[in-house]
Each structure stands twice: as structure tokens, then as C-alpha cells.
Short mmCIF file of C-alpha atoms and ligand atoms in Angstrom, two decimals:
data_model
loop_
_atom_site.label_atom_id
_atom_site.label_comp_id
_atom_site.label_asym_id
_atom_site.label_seq_id
_atom_site.Cartn_x
_atom_site.Cartn_y
_atom_site.Cartn_z
CA GLU A 1 0.24 0.14 0.03
CA LYS A 2 2.93 2.59 0.34
CA ASP A 3 4.33 1.43 -3.10
CA GLY A 4 7.65 0.19 -1.64
CA HIS A 5 7.95 3.47 0.45
CA ASP A 6 8.65 3.22 3.83
CA TRP A 7 6.26 5.97 4.79
CA PHE A 8 3.01 7.11 3.30
CA MET A 9 4.52 10.68 3.55
CA ARG A 10 7.29 9.53 1.21
CA LYS A 11 4.68 7.94 -1.27
CA GLU A 12 2.59 10.92 -1.22
CA ILE A 13 5.65 13.30 -1.97
CA PHE A 14 6.41 11.07 -5.03
CA GLU A 15 2.70 10.93 -6.28
CA GLN A 16 2.73 14.89 -6.75
CA PRO A 17 3.69 15.10 -10.34
CA ARG A 18 0.45 12.70 -11.00
CA ALA A 19 -1.57 14.70 -8.14
CA VAL A 20 -0.55 18.22 -10.00
CA ALA A 21 -1.32 16.78 -13.42
CA ASP A 22 -4.69 15.14 -12.00
CA SER A 23 -5.73 18.76 -10.42
CA LEU A 24 -5.25 20.35 -14.05
CA LEU A 25 -6.85 17.83 -16.11
CA GLY A 26 -10.08 18.91 -18.03
CA ARG A 27 -9.65 22.64 -17.10
CA ARG A 28 -9.60 24.07 -20.59
CA ASP A 29 -12.48 23.82 -23.32
CA ALA A 30 -11.74 23.54 -26.79
CA ALA A 31 -11.28 27.12 -27.33
CA GLY A 32 -8.54 27.08 -24.74
CA ARG A 33 -10.79 28.87 -22.25
CA LEU A 34 -10.52 27.96 -18.63
CA GLN A 35 -13.47 26.47 -17.20
CA LEU A 36 -14.42 25.41 -13.53
CA ASP A 37 -17.47 23.54 -14.01
CA GLU A 38 -17.97 22.32 -10.59
CA MET A 39 -17.52 25.71 -9.23
CA ARG A 40 -21.30 26.68 -8.95
CA LEU A 41 -20.65 30.58 -8.88
CA ASP A 42 -21.47 32.32 -12.02
CA ASP A 43 -19.37 34.57 -13.97
CA ALA A 44 -21.59 37.49 -13.29
CA GLU A 45 -21.29 36.98 -9.59
CA LEU A 46 -17.45 36.44 -9.88
CA ARG A 47 -17.06 39.92 -11.93
CA GLU A 48 -18.81 41.63 -8.91
CA VAL A 49 -16.17 40.34 -6.45
CA ASP A 50 -14.05 43.34 -5.20
CA LYS A 51 -12.03 41.78 -2.43
CA VAL A 52 -10.87 38.35 -1.65
CA ILE A 53 -10.15 36.95 1.71
CA VAL A 54 -8.49 33.63 2.00
CA ILE A 55 -8.93 31.61 5.43
CA ALA A 56 -7.15 28.45 6.14
CA CYS A 57 -5.17 26.82 8.76
CA GLY A 58 -1.29 25.41 8.97
CA THR A 59 0.03 24.27 5.63
CA SER A 60 -3.24 25.27 3.85
CA PHE A 61 -2.71 28.83 5.16
CA TYR A 62 0.65 28.91 3.67
CA ALA A 63 -0.99 27.92 0.21
CA GLY A 64 -3.27 30.73 0.94
CA MET A 65 -0.15 33.25 1.20
CA VAL A 66 1.31 32.15 -2.15
CA ALA A 67 -2.65 32.56 -3.61
CA LYS A 68 -2.24 36.35 -2.59
CA TYR A 69 0.80 36.88 -4.76
CA ALA A 70 -0.83 35.23 -7.69
CA ILE A 71 -4.21 36.49 -7.39
CA GLU A 72 -3.65 39.84 -7.04
CA HIS A 73 -0.96 40.10 -9.70
CA TRP A 74 -3.49 38.41 -12.35
CA THR A 75 -6.65 40.08 -11.27
CA ARG A 76 -5.58 43.41 -9.42
CA THR A 77 -8.39 42.40 -6.96
CA PRO A 78 -7.25 42.90 -3.31
CA VAL A 79 -6.70 39.60 -1.53
CA GLU A 80 -6.03 39.30 2.32
CA VAL A 81 -5.01 36.02 3.99
CA GLU A 82 -5.75 35.07 7.46
CA LEU A 83 -5.46 32.28 9.80
CA ALA A 84 -9.15 30.82 10.25
CA SER A 85 -8.58 30.75 14.04
CA GLU A 86 -8.31 34.43 14.31
CA PHE A 87 -10.63 35.68 11.42
CA ARG A 88 -13.77 35.66 13.22
CA TYR A 89 -12.62 37.38 16.32
CA ARG A 90 -11.41 40.45 14.88
CA ASP A 91 -15.07 41.62 13.34
CA PRO A 92 -13.65 41.37 9.70
CA ILE A 93 -15.31 43.54 7.28
CA LEU A 94 -17.45 41.67 4.97
CA ASP A 95 -20.18 42.12 2.29
CA ARG A 96 -21.57 40.92 -0.77
CA GLY A 97 -18.53 41.92 -2.85
CA THR A 98 -16.15 39.77 -0.77
CA LEU A 99 -15.11 36.35 -1.98
CA VAL A 100 -14.02 34.25 1.02
CA VAL A 101 -11.96 31.30 -0.22
CA ALA A 102 -11.40 28.59 2.55
CA ILE A 103 -8.67 26.00 1.91
CA SER A 104 -8.90 22.66 3.50
CA GLN A 105 -7.74 19.35 2.51
CA SER A 106 -9.83 17.47 4.88
CA GLY A 107 -12.74 19.57 4.71
CA GLU A 108 -13.47 19.20 8.55
CA THR A 109 -11.09 21.45 10.07
CA ALA A 110 -13.15 23.30 12.88
CA ASP A 111 -11.52 26.45 12.81
CA THR A 112 -12.15 27.01 8.97
CA LEU A 113 -15.71 25.70 9.17
CA GLN A 114 -16.37 28.10 11.93
CA ALA A 115 -14.79 31.02 9.85
CA ILE A 116 -17.12 30.08 6.85
CA ARG A 117 -19.98 29.98 8.98
CA HIS A 118 -19.32 33.31 10.23
CA ALA A 119 -18.63 34.73 6.86
CA ARG A 120 -21.95 33.32 5.32
CA VAL A 121 -23.97 35.00 8.03
CA GLN A 122 -22.27 38.34 6.84
CA GLY A 123 -23.40 37.85 3.43
CA SER A 124 -20.06 36.95 1.89
CA LYS A 125 -20.16 34.04 -0.78
CA VAL A 126 -17.65 31.18 0.35
CA LEU A 127 -15.74 29.02 -2.10
CA ALA A 128 -13.86 26.11 -0.73
CA ILE A 129 -10.92 24.58 -2.17
CA CYS A 130 -10.87 20.80 -0.56
CA ASN A 131 -9.19 17.49 -1.48
CA THR A 132 -12.18 15.62 0.30
CA ASN A 133 -15.48 15.07 -1.68
CA GLY A 134 -18.59 15.51 0.29
CA SER A 135 -16.83 16.68 3.65
CA THR A 136 -18.40 19.38 5.62
CA ILE A 137 -16.66 22.33 4.50
CA PRO A 138 -17.50 22.24 0.69
CA ARG A 139 -20.84 21.16 1.63
CA GLU A 140 -21.37 24.37 3.63
CA SER A 141 -19.84 26.72 0.81
CA ASP A 142 -21.42 28.45 -2.11
CA ALA A 143 -18.98 27.07 -4.57
CA VAL A 144 -16.04 24.54 -4.56
CA ILE A 145 -12.89 23.90 -6.43
CA TYR A 146 -11.79 20.15 -5.68
CA THR A 147 -8.22 19.35 -5.67
CA HIS A 148 -7.41 15.65 -7.17
CA ALA A 149 -4.53 14.83 -4.83
CA GLY A 150 -6.23 11.58 -3.75
CA PRO A 151 -6.68 10.46 -0.05
CA GLU A 152 -3.67 11.77 2.05
CA ILE A 153 -2.63 9.57 4.73
CA GLY A 154 0.71 10.93 6.19
CA VAL A 155 -0.33 13.49 8.94
CA ALA A 156 1.93 15.98 7.31
CA SER A 157 0.68 17.60 3.99
CA THR A 158 2.53 17.42 0.93
CA LYS A 159 0.48 16.71 -2.35
CA GLY A 160 -2.50 17.98 -0.59
CA PHE A 161 -0.67 21.41 -0.35
CA LEU A 162 0.78 21.28 -4.04
CA THR A 163 -2.71 20.81 -5.36
CA GLN A 164 -4.09 23.65 -3.39
CA LEU A 165 -1.41 25.82 -5.00
CA VAL A 166 -2.70 24.51 -8.56
CA ALA A 167 -6.54 25.25 -7.25
CA CYS A 168 -5.47 28.84 -6.23
CA TYR A 169 -3.95 29.53 -9.54
CA LEU A 170 -6.73 28.27 -11.43
CA LEU A 171 -9.06 30.40 -9.26
CA GLY A 172 -6.83 33.45 -9.99
CA LEU A 173 -6.53 32.77 -13.75
CA TYR A 174 -10.35 32.40 -13.98
CA LEU A 175 -11.01 35.55 -12.01
CA ALA A 176 -8.79 37.16 -14.53
CA GLN A 177 -10.62 35.68 -17.30
CA VAL A 178 -14.06 36.78 -16.44
CA LYS A 179 -13.15 39.94 -15.14
CA GLY A 180 -11.18 40.86 -18.28
CA THR A 181 -7.81 42.02 -16.78
CA ARG A 182 -4.69 42.49 -18.86
CA TYR A 183 -3.57 39.18 -17.86
CA GLY A 184 -6.77 37.51 -18.85
CA ASP A 185 -5.14 37.15 -22.22
CA GLU A 186 -2.24 35.39 -20.64
CA VAL A 187 -4.23 32.64 -19.09
CA ALA A 188 -3.44 29.94 -21.80
CA GLU A 189 0.45 30.97 -21.23
CA VAL A 190 0.38 30.38 -17.40
CA MET A 191 -1.80 27.26 -18.12
CA ASP A 192 0.91 25.88 -20.52
CA GLN A 193 3.56 26.58 -17.64
CA LEU A 194 1.37 25.02 -15.32
CA GLU A 195 1.01 21.99 -17.66
CA ALA A 196 4.78 21.65 -17.80
CA ILE A 197 5.09 21.30 -13.74
CA PRO A 198 4.67 17.84 -13.29
CA ALA A 199 7.66 16.97 -15.66
CA HIS A 200 9.55 19.35 -13.60
CA LEU A 201 8.32 17.68 -10.52
CA GLU A 202 9.99 14.52 -12.01
CA THR A 203 13.25 16.38 -12.30
CA VAL A 204 13.46 17.76 -8.71
CA LEU A 205 12.33 14.17 -7.22
CA SER A 206 15.05 12.43 -9.31
CA ARG A 207 17.75 14.38 -7.30
CA ALA A 208 16.19 13.23 -3.92
CA ASP A 209 19.20 11.48 -2.88
CA GLU A 210 21.13 14.79 -2.98
CA VAL A 211 18.58 16.06 -0.39
CA TYR A 212 18.85 12.87 1.44
CA ALA A 213 22.48 13.31 1.71
CA LEU A 214 21.89 16.77 2.99
CA ALA A 215 19.58 15.77 5.73
CA HIS A 216 21.99 13.20 6.97
CA ARG A 217 24.69 15.75 7.45
CA HIS A 218 22.28 17.78 9.63
CA VAL A 219 20.97 14.94 12.07
CA ALA A 220 22.95 16.75 14.94
CA THR A 221 21.64 20.14 14.62
CA ARG A 222 19.11 21.62 17.28
CA SER A 223 18.08 24.40 15.16
CA VAL A 224 17.31 25.36 11.30
CA LEU A 225 16.47 28.62 9.57
CA PHE A 226 14.41 28.93 6.17
CA LEU A 227 14.65 32.19 4.29
CA GLY A 228 12.65 33.20 1.28
CA ARG A 229 11.23 36.38 -0.41
CA HIS A 230 7.93 37.12 -2.33
CA ALA A 231 6.16 33.48 -3.30
CA GLY A 232 9.17 31.79 -1.76
CA TYR A 233 8.55 33.40 1.64
CA PRO A 234 5.67 30.80 2.41
CA VAL A 235 7.76 28.15 1.12
CA ALA A 236 10.21 29.14 3.93
CA LEU A 237 7.16 29.10 6.30
CA GLU A 238 6.02 25.63 5.01
CA GLY A 239 9.59 24.10 5.10
CA ALA A 240 10.06 25.09 8.67
CA LEU A 241 6.64 23.64 9.76
CA LYS A 242 7.57 20.34 8.06
CA LEU A 243 10.75 20.24 10.11
CA LYS A 244 8.97 21.21 13.41
CA GLU A 245 5.95 18.65 12.70
CA LEU A 246 8.36 15.73 11.84
CA ALA A 247 11.81 16.08 13.15
CA TYR A 248 10.65 17.83 16.30
CA LEU A 249 13.36 20.53 15.88
CA HIS A 250 13.42 24.12 16.11
CA ALA A 251 12.72 25.77 12.85
CA GLU A 252 11.52 29.29 11.45
CA GLY A 253 11.00 30.67 8.32
CA PHE A 254 11.66 34.31 7.73
CA ALA A 255 11.06 36.93 4.91
CA ALA A 256 14.58 37.45 3.92
CA GLY A 257 14.15 41.12 3.87
CA GLU A 258 13.20 41.20 7.70
CA LEU A 259 16.69 39.61 8.56
CA LYS A 260 18.30 42.88 9.39
CA HIS A 261 15.37 43.78 11.85
CA GLY A 262 15.80 41.19 14.15
CA PRO A 263 16.27 37.47 13.39
CA ILE A 264 19.87 37.84 11.98
CA ALA A 265 20.73 37.92 15.69
CA LEU A 266 20.04 34.17 15.76
CA VAL A 267 22.91 33.11 13.39
CA GLU A 268 25.85 31.44 14.63
CA GLU A 269 28.88 29.46 13.76
CA GLY A 270 27.33 26.33 11.67
CA LEU A 271 23.64 27.35 11.77
CA PRO A 272 22.02 25.85 8.74
CA VAL A 273 19.80 28.25 6.69
CA LEU A 274 18.02 26.98 4.10
CA CYS A 275 17.35 29.54 1.10
CA VAL A 276 14.65 29.62 -1.56
CA VAL A 277 16.26 31.61 -4.16
CA PRO A 278 13.76 33.48 -6.29
CA PRO A 279 14.45 33.07 -10.12
CA ARG A 280 16.73 35.78 -11.90
CA GLY A 281 14.15 38.44 -13.32
CA ARG A 282 13.66 42.06 -13.98
CA ASP A 283 13.09 43.17 -10.42
CA GLN A 284 15.62 43.25 -7.56
CA LEU A 285 14.08 40.02 -5.86
CA HIS A 286 17.08 37.81 -6.86
CA GLU A 287 19.74 40.27 -6.05
CA LYS A 288 18.28 41.19 -2.78
CA MET A 289 17.84 37.45 -1.83
CA VAL A 290 21.55 36.89 -2.73
CA SER A 291 22.79 39.76 -0.47
CA GLY A 292 20.69 38.31 2.37
CA ILE A 293 22.55 34.88 2.06
CA GLN A 294 25.81 36.79 1.86
CA GLU A 295 25.15 38.21 5.15
CA VAL A 296 24.06 34.96 7.01
CA ARG A 297 27.11 33.40 5.73
CA ALA A 298 29.50 36.07 6.69
CA ARG A 299 28.31 35.30 10.27
CA GLY A 300 28.97 31.65 10.06
CA ALA A 301 25.80 30.21 8.86
CA ARG A 302 25.83 27.05 6.58
CA THR A 303 23.83 28.05 3.48
CA ILE A 304 21.70 25.62 1.74
CA CYS A 305 20.21 27.15 -1.37
CA LEU A 306 17.54 26.16 -3.92
CA ALA A 307 18.04 27.98 -6.98
CA GLU A 308 17.26 27.92 -10.70
CA GLU A 309 19.53 26.02 -12.70
CA GLY A 310 22.40 28.00 -14.38
CA ASP A 311 22.17 30.72 -11.57
CA THR A 312 25.90 30.55 -11.26
CA THR A 313 25.60 34.00 -8.95
CA ILE A 314 24.48 32.04 -6.22
CA GLU A 315 27.41 29.60 -6.14
CA PRO A 316 29.96 31.62 -4.27
CA TYR A 317 27.59 31.90 -1.33
CA ALA A 318 25.90 28.26 -1.30
CA ASP A 319 27.64 25.86 0.76
CA ASP A 320 25.13 23.31 -0.79
CA LEU A 321 22.99 23.75 -3.75
CA VAL A 322 20.05 22.24 -4.94
CA TRP A 323 18.87 22.94 -8.39
CA LEU A 324 15.27 23.58 -9.51
CA PRO A 325 13.85 23.67 -13.07
CA LYS A 326 13.10 27.08 -14.59
CA VAL A 327 9.67 28.53 -13.96
CA PRO A 328 8.28 31.89 -13.51
CA VAL A 329 8.49 33.07 -9.77
CA LEU A 330 5.01 32.98 -9.02
CA LEU A 331 5.02 29.15 -9.93
CA GLN A 332 8.30 28.36 -8.26
CA PRO A 333 6.51 27.21 -4.78
CA LEU A 334 5.28 24.19 -6.61
CA LEU A 335 8.90 23.04 -7.12
CA ALA A 336 10.78 24.62 -4.30
CA VAL A 337 8.84 23.09 -1.42
CA VAL A 338 9.41 19.49 -2.71
CA PRO A 339 13.22 19.28 -1.45
CA LEU A 340 12.06 20.86 1.84
CA GLN A 341 9.58 18.10 2.08
CA LEU A 342 12.29 15.41 1.19
CA PHE A 343 14.56 17.24 3.84
CA ALA A 344 12.15 17.14 6.74
CA CYS A 345 11.14 13.44 5.97
CA GLU A 346 14.67 12.06 5.87
CA LEU A 347 15.95 14.13 8.59
CA ALA A 348 12.82 12.58 10.82
CA THR A 349 13.30 9.07 9.56
CA ALA A 350 17.11 9.11 10.42
CA LEU A 351 16.16 10.62 14.03
CA GLU A 352 13.96 7.41 14.31
CA HIS A 353 10.67 9.25 14.51
CA ASP A 354 7.42 8.15 13.18
CA VAL A 355 7.07 10.27 9.77
CA ASP A 356 3.45 9.31 9.29
CA GLN A 357 2.15 9.78 12.83
CA PRO A 358 4.06 12.86 14.44
CA ARG A 359 3.37 12.98 18.15
CA ASN A 360 0.75 15.10 19.45
CA LEU A 361 -0.84 15.60 15.88
CA ALA A 362 -3.74 14.67 14.20
CA LYS A 363 -4.70 14.36 10.45
CA SER A 364 -7.96 16.39 10.79
CA VAL A 365 -8.31 18.95 13.82
CA THR A 366 -12.15 18.95 14.48
CA VAL A 367 -11.82 20.87 17.62
CA GLU A 368 -11.32 24.73 17.82
C1 F6R B 1 0.71 20.46 8.26
C2 F6R B 1 -0.48 19.99 8.25
C3 F6R B 1 -1.62 21.01 8.87
C4 F6R B 1 -2.79 21.13 8.04
C5 F6R B 1 -3.84 22.01 8.74
C6 F6R B 1 -4.99 22.29 8.07
O1 F6R B 1 1.51 19.44 7.73
O2 F6R B 1 -1.19 18.95 7.73
O3 F6R B 1 -1.05 22.03 9.35
O4 F6R B 1 -2.49 21.78 6.88
O5 F6R B 1 -4.36 21.40 10.12
O6 F6R B 1 -5.75 21.16 7.35
P1 F6R B 1 -6.81 21.21 6.63
O7 F6R B 1 -6.06 21.62 5.26
O8 F6R B 1 -7.33 19.57 6.44
O9 F6R B 1 -7.80 21.98 6.77
#
């Protein structure tokens, strides 16, 4: 049942190319336009949306953080992202023009469920992004985009996260299409890039042994930092969460630009710092990230960099390098998170922890 893998989690990590491909299947009509059949909100309703609020917990929340970068860029509609457990208690401003997007793999998370109930009472439309057919959250929502990850057994979410990202991208592109924003014309191009992701994931997974070797070199570490910028920032947070959950290590993710505002004080000789390097582009993102990496390394950190293939500028500052296929910055989380999943899984295995059933955790959290 684990297809020759030692853990369900590892099996599920290796299922990600298929899970992403399945979540993209049948989304374009004969004319190449995006269609979200199961969605149950009509285009007129979606054209009225003037604000999006994404609510979720844990890993699903990090998918929501990536969604903010993508949906705002493609639709020019403001997107807020909020932890479901905080949302209700701050008296959020909601009205008919607000689309609340609830992301939940299980569809049963109590905090997320209570948050959508609150949103609907206030008159907002709720769209669920969910992996579990017939679960409570999609049943209580106005619309749903199902992810097609297949059952996720490992407590730590992996393929659930990747397929949530795909659903968020689809939602952003669909909104751009119905609202007719500038990026509406680029939907086909981004869909082509998304459809190339499963093959890129195979490439990343074919290098798993390099990541495992890295994990074994860090079995004695007590603390690990993760740095990212832009869409790579939620990836850093997710990498840190995976390591906390599975290896029970102190792990923290930071936006690289925040380093000098405090966290750099944590850096000491030998501290491993995993860095998600954005692709080289017209903006300053890449250069700024490289200078952040230089700074932590100058203070003794051991830098492990995930960077785009052929990015030679990073080589002088990386103690270790994991190459990622070249994709646009907004889609990079789909690839960059995978070595972090493999790193946490392997490190936890080396420490003899139960990867599928980490201590104190349950797969679906049905109490608030
Ligand atoms: C982390 C993890 C949790 C869940 C969170 C939300 O690996 O699995 O953080 O992401 O409990 O669960 P869902 O998505 O089922 O609402």
C-alpha cells in the first residue's frame, strides 16, 4: 500500500507529479478558455467580487499566502490571507462583494468551518478549495474547487499542499479571465507553464538522494532557519513547519528582507539556513536575496540554497546547492517546497521518528 516506500508521506511526495497533473485535467475547453465546471458561482457573481479573503490553517494557510501573490498580480483584486482561528474574532469587514476562499485538505477543520459559517452569516460568498469529496466545508460553501490529490494519509500535508496551490492558481486565472484584466489574455500561457510542472517535479524528485545526503549531514542540528522572499516566503514557512512537525526541531521561516530587523541575531557558527532563491528576473528580488544569503554566511551560517538551474551568481555563497527547473517566480513554490518536504522526511527518519504519525498531531483537527 506504500508502493515500496517506508512511509505514506514519502509515497505521497513522489505522487505529486500525478496529483498536480490530475488537478489540472479538463480545465480548458476546446477554445482554450479556462472552465471550472464544479464551481457553482456564475461569471456575473464573480465579476462583482472586489475583495478576496483567504482563510485556512497550517499548511493550507501557506498555500493561501502564495495565492495572494498570484491572485493580486493576475486580477488586481485585493486579497487578504488570514488564519481561520483569528478571522472570526477580529470582526472582519465582509459584504456581498467579498469572496471568502476557504482552503482545507480534509474539509473538516473546525476553525475553518466556523470561519466560513461566520462569513456566510455576514452575506459573503464562500468558495472552498478542498481535497475531500462530500466533506463538511464544501457542503457548507457556495462553491467549490476540488483538488485531485487522492487520499492523503501521512499527517503532514504534501501533495495536498501542491494541489491547493494549483487550485489557487486556477482560481486566480479564472477571475482574470471573467474580469477581463490584462492578464486574462495570458491565461493560456500560464496554463501551459502549469502543465509543464509535473515533468519538472519528476526532475526535482530524481535528485532526492542529494537532499537525503544533506539531511544526514544535519542530524545533530538543533535549529534550522528558512529564508524566502515573495512567493518563496510562504515556502520558507512551510519548510520550517514540516521540520517542526516531523523532526521536532526548532525551525523558523523568515522573509529574507526581515533579517536585519531582528532574526539575523540568531545566526551563529554552523547554523543551517535553507534559502529559497527567486528566479533571476527584471525586478531586484534575486539580487536582494543573494545579499541576504551573503550576510548570514558572513556570520557563520551554513547555507543550503534552492536555486534555478544555471544560476551561477549564487554559487560563491552556497555551501550546498539544490537545483530547480526554470519556472516563473509565481509558480516556483510548486517546485521549491519539494526538497524541503524530502529534507524533513529524511531527517525525521534518521532521528527514528514516526513520520506518518508525528507526536501530538492528528490528520484532521475537528476541535477549535
Ligand atoms: C501540516 C498540516 C496541517 C494542516 C492544517 C489544516 O503538515 O497538515 O498544518 O495543513 O491542520 O488542515 P486542512 O487543510 O485539512 O484544513
